[in-house]
JSON list of C-alpha atoms in Angstrom, two decimals:
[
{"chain": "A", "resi": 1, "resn": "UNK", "atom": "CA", "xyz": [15.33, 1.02, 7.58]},
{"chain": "A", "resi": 2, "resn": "UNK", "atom": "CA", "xyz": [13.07, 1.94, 4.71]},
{"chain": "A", "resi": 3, "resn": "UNK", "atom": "CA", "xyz": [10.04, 2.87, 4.35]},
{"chain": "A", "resi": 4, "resn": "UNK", "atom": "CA", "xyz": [7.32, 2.69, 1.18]},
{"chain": "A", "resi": 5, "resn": "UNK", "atom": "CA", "xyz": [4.24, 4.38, 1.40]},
{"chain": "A", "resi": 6, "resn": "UNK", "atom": "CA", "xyz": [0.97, 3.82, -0.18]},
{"chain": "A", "resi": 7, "resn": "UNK", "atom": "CA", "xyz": [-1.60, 6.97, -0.27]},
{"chain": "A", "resi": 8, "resn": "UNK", "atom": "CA", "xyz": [-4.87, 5.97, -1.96]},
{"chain": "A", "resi": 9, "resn": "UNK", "atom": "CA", "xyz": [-7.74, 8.38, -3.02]},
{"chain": "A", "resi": 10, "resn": "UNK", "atom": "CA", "xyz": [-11.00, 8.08, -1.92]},
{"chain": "A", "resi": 11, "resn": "UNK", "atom": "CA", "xyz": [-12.66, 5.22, -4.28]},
{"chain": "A", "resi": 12, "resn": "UNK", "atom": "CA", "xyz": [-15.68, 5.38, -5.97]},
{"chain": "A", "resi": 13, "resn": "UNK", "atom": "CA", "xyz": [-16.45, 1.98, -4.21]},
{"chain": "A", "resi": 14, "resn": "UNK", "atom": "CA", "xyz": [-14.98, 2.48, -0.66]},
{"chain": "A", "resi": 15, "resn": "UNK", "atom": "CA", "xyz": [-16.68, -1.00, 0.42]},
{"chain": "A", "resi": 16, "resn": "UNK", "atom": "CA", "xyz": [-15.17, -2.53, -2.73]},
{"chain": "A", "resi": 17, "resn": "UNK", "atom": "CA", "xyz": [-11.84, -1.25, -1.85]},
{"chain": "A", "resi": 18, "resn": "UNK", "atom": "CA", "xyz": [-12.16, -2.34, 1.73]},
{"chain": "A", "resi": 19, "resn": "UNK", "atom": "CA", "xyz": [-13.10, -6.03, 0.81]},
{"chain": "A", "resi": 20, "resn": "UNK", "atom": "CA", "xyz": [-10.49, -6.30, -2.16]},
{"chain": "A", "resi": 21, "resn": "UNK", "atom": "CA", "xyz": [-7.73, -4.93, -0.18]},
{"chain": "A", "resi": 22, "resn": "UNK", "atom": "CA", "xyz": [-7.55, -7.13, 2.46]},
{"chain": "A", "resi": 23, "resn": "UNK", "atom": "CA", "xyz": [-8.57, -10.37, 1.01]},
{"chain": "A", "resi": 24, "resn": "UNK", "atom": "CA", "xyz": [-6.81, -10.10, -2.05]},
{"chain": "A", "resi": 25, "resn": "UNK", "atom": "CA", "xyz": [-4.01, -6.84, -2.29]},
{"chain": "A", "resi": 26, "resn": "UNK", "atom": "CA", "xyz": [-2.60, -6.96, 1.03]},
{"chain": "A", "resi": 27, "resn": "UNK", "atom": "CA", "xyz": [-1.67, -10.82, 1.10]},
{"chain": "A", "resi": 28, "resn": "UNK", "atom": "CA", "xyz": [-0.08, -10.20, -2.57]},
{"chain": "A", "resi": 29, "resn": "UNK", "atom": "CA", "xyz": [1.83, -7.27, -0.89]},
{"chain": "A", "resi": 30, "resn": "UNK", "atom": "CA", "xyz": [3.35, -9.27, 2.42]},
{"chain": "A", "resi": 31, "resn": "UNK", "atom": "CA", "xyz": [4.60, -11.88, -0.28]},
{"chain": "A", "resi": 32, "resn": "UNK", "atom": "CA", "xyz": [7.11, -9.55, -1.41]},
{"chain": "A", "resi": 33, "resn": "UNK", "atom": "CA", "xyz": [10.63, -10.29, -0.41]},
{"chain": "A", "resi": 34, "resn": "UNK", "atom": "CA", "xyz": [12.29, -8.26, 2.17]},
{"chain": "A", "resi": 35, "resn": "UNK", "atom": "CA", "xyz": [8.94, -6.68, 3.38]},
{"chain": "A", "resi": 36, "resn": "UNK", "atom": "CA", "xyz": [10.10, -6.59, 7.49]},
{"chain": "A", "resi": 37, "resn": "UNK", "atom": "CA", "xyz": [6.44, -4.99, 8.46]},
{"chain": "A", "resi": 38, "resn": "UNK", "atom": "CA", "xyz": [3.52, -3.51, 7.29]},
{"chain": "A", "resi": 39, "resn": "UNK", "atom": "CA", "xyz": [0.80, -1.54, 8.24]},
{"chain": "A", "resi": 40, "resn": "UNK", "atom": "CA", "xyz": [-2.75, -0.06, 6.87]},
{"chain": "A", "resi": 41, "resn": "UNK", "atom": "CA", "xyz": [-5.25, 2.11, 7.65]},
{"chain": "A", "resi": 42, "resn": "UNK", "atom": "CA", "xyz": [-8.45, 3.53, 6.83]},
{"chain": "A", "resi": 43, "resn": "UNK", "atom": "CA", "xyz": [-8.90, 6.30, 9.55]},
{"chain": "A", "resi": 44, "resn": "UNK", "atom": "CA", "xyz": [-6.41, 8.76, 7.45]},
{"chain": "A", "resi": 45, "resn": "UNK", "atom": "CA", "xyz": [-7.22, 12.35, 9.17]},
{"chain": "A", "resi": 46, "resn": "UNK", "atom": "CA", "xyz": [-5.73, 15.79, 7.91]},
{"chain": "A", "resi": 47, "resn": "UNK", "atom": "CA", "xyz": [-4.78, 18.79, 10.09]},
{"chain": "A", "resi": 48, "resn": "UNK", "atom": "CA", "xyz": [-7.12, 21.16, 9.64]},
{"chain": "A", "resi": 49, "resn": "UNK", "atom": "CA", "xyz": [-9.58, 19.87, 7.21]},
{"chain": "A", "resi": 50, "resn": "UNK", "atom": "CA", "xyz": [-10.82, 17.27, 4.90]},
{"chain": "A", "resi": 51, "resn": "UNK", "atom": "CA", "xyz": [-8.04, 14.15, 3.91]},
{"chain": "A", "resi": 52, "resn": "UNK", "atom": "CA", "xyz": [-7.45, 13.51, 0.22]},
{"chain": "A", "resi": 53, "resn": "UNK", "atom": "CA", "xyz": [-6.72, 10.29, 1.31]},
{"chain": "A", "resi": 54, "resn": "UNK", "atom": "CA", "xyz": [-8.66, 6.53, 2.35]},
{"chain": "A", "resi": 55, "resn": "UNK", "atom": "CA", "xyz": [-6.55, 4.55, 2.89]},
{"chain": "A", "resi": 56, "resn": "UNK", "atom": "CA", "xyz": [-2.36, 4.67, 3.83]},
{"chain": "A", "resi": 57, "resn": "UNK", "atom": "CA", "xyz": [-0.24, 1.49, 3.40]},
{"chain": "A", "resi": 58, "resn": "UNK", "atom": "CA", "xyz": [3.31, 1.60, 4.81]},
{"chain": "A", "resi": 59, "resn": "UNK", "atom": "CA", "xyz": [5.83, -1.24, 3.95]},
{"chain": "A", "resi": 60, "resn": "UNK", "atom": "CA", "xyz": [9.21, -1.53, 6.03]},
{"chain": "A", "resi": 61, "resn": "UNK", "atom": "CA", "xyz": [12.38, -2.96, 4.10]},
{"chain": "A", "resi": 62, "resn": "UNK", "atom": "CA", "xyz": [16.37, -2.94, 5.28]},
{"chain": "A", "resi": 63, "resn": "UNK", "atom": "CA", "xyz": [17.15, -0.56, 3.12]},
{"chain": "A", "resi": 64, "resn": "UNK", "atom": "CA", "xyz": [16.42, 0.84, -0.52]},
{"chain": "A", "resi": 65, "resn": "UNK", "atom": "CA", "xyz": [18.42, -1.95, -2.16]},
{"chain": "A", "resi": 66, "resn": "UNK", "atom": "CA", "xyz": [15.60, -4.22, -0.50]},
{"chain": "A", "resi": 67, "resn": "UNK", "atom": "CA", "xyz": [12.75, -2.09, -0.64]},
{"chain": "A", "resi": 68, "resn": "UNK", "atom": "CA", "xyz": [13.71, -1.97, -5.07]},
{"chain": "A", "resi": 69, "resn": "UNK", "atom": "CA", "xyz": [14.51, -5.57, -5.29]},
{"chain": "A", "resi": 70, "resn": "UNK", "atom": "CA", "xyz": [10.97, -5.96, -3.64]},
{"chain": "A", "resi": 71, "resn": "UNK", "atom": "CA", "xyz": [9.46, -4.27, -6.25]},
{"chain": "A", "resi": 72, "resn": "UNK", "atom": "CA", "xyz": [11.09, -5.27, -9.12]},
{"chain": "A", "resi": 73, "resn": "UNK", "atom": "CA", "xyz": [10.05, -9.25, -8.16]},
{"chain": "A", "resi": 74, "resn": "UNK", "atom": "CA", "xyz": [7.38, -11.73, -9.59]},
{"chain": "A", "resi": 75, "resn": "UNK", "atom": "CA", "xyz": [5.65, -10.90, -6.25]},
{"chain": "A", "resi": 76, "resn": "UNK", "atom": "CA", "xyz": [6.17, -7.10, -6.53]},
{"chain": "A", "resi": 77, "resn": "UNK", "atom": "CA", "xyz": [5.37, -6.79, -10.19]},
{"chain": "A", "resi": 78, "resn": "UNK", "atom": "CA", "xyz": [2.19, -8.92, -8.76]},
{"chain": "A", "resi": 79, "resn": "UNK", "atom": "CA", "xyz": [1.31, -6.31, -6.53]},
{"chain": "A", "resi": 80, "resn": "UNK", "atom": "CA", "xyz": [1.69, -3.54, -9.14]},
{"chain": "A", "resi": 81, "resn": "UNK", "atom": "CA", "xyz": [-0.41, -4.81, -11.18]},
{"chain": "A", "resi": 82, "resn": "UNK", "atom": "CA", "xyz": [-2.75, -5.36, -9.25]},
{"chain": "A", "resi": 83, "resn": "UNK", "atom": "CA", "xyz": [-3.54, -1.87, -8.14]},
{"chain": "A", "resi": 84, "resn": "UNK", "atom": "CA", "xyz": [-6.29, -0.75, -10.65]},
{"chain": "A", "resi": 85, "resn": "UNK", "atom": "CA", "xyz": [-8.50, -3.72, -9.67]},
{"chain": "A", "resi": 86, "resn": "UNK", "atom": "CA", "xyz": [-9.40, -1.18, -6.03]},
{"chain": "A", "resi": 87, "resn": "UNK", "atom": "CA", "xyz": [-7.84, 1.88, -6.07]},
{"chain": "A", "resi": 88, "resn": "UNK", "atom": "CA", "xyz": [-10.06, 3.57, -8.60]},
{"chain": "A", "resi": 89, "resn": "UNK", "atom": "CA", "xyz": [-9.23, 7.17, -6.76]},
{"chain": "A", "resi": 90, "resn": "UNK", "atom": "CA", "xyz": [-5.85, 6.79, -7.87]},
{"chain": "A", "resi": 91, "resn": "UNK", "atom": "CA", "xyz": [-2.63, 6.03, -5.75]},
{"chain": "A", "resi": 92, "resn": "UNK", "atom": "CA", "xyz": [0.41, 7.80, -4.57]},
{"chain": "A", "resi": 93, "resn": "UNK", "atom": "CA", "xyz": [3.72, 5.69, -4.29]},
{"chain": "A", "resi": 94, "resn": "UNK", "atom": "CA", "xyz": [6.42, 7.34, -1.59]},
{"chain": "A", "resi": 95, "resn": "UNK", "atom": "CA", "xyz": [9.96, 5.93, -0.03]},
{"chain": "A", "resi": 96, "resn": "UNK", "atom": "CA", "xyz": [12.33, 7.31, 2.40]},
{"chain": "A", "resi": 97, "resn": "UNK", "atom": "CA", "xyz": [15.31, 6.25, 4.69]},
{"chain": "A", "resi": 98, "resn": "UNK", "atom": "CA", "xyz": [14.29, 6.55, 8.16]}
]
């Protein structure tokens, strides 16, 4: 398996962000091909003190080859570019083999 994450920064509109991001951003995202699972969240806690974070999105593929040939698709390229419309505290894109 393989995993993409999505860290997002708090937004200057957090309501904004909510509403966009699941009416419009998520069902873009689980249109990707190869996605297995997903899974989002808004409580996003740190250890010790304040999150930089709002929101974490995690996306499951088979493995990289799927996770980049997600990405690279209509649907993917969709999703991309789609980010700045929400995620005005920025975003930070991760992947691993679990």
């Amino acid at each position: 398996m393989h995993k993409l994450v999505a860290l997002y920064g708090h937004p200057k509109d957090p309501a904004h962000f909510k509403d966009y991001y699941e009416r419009v951003h998520v069902p873009l995202a689980q249109k990707m091909p190869g996605l297995q699972a997903h899974r989002f969240s808004y409580d996003v806690a740190a250890v010790g003190g304040d999150s930089p974070y709002f929101c974490i999105f995690e996306g499951e593929f088979a493995d990289a080859d799927a996770m980049n040939n997600a990405l690279s698709s209509p649907e993917g390229q969709a999703v991309a570019g789609d980010i700045s419309n929400y995620a005005s505290g920025g975003v930070t894109l991760l992947h691993y083999s679990v």
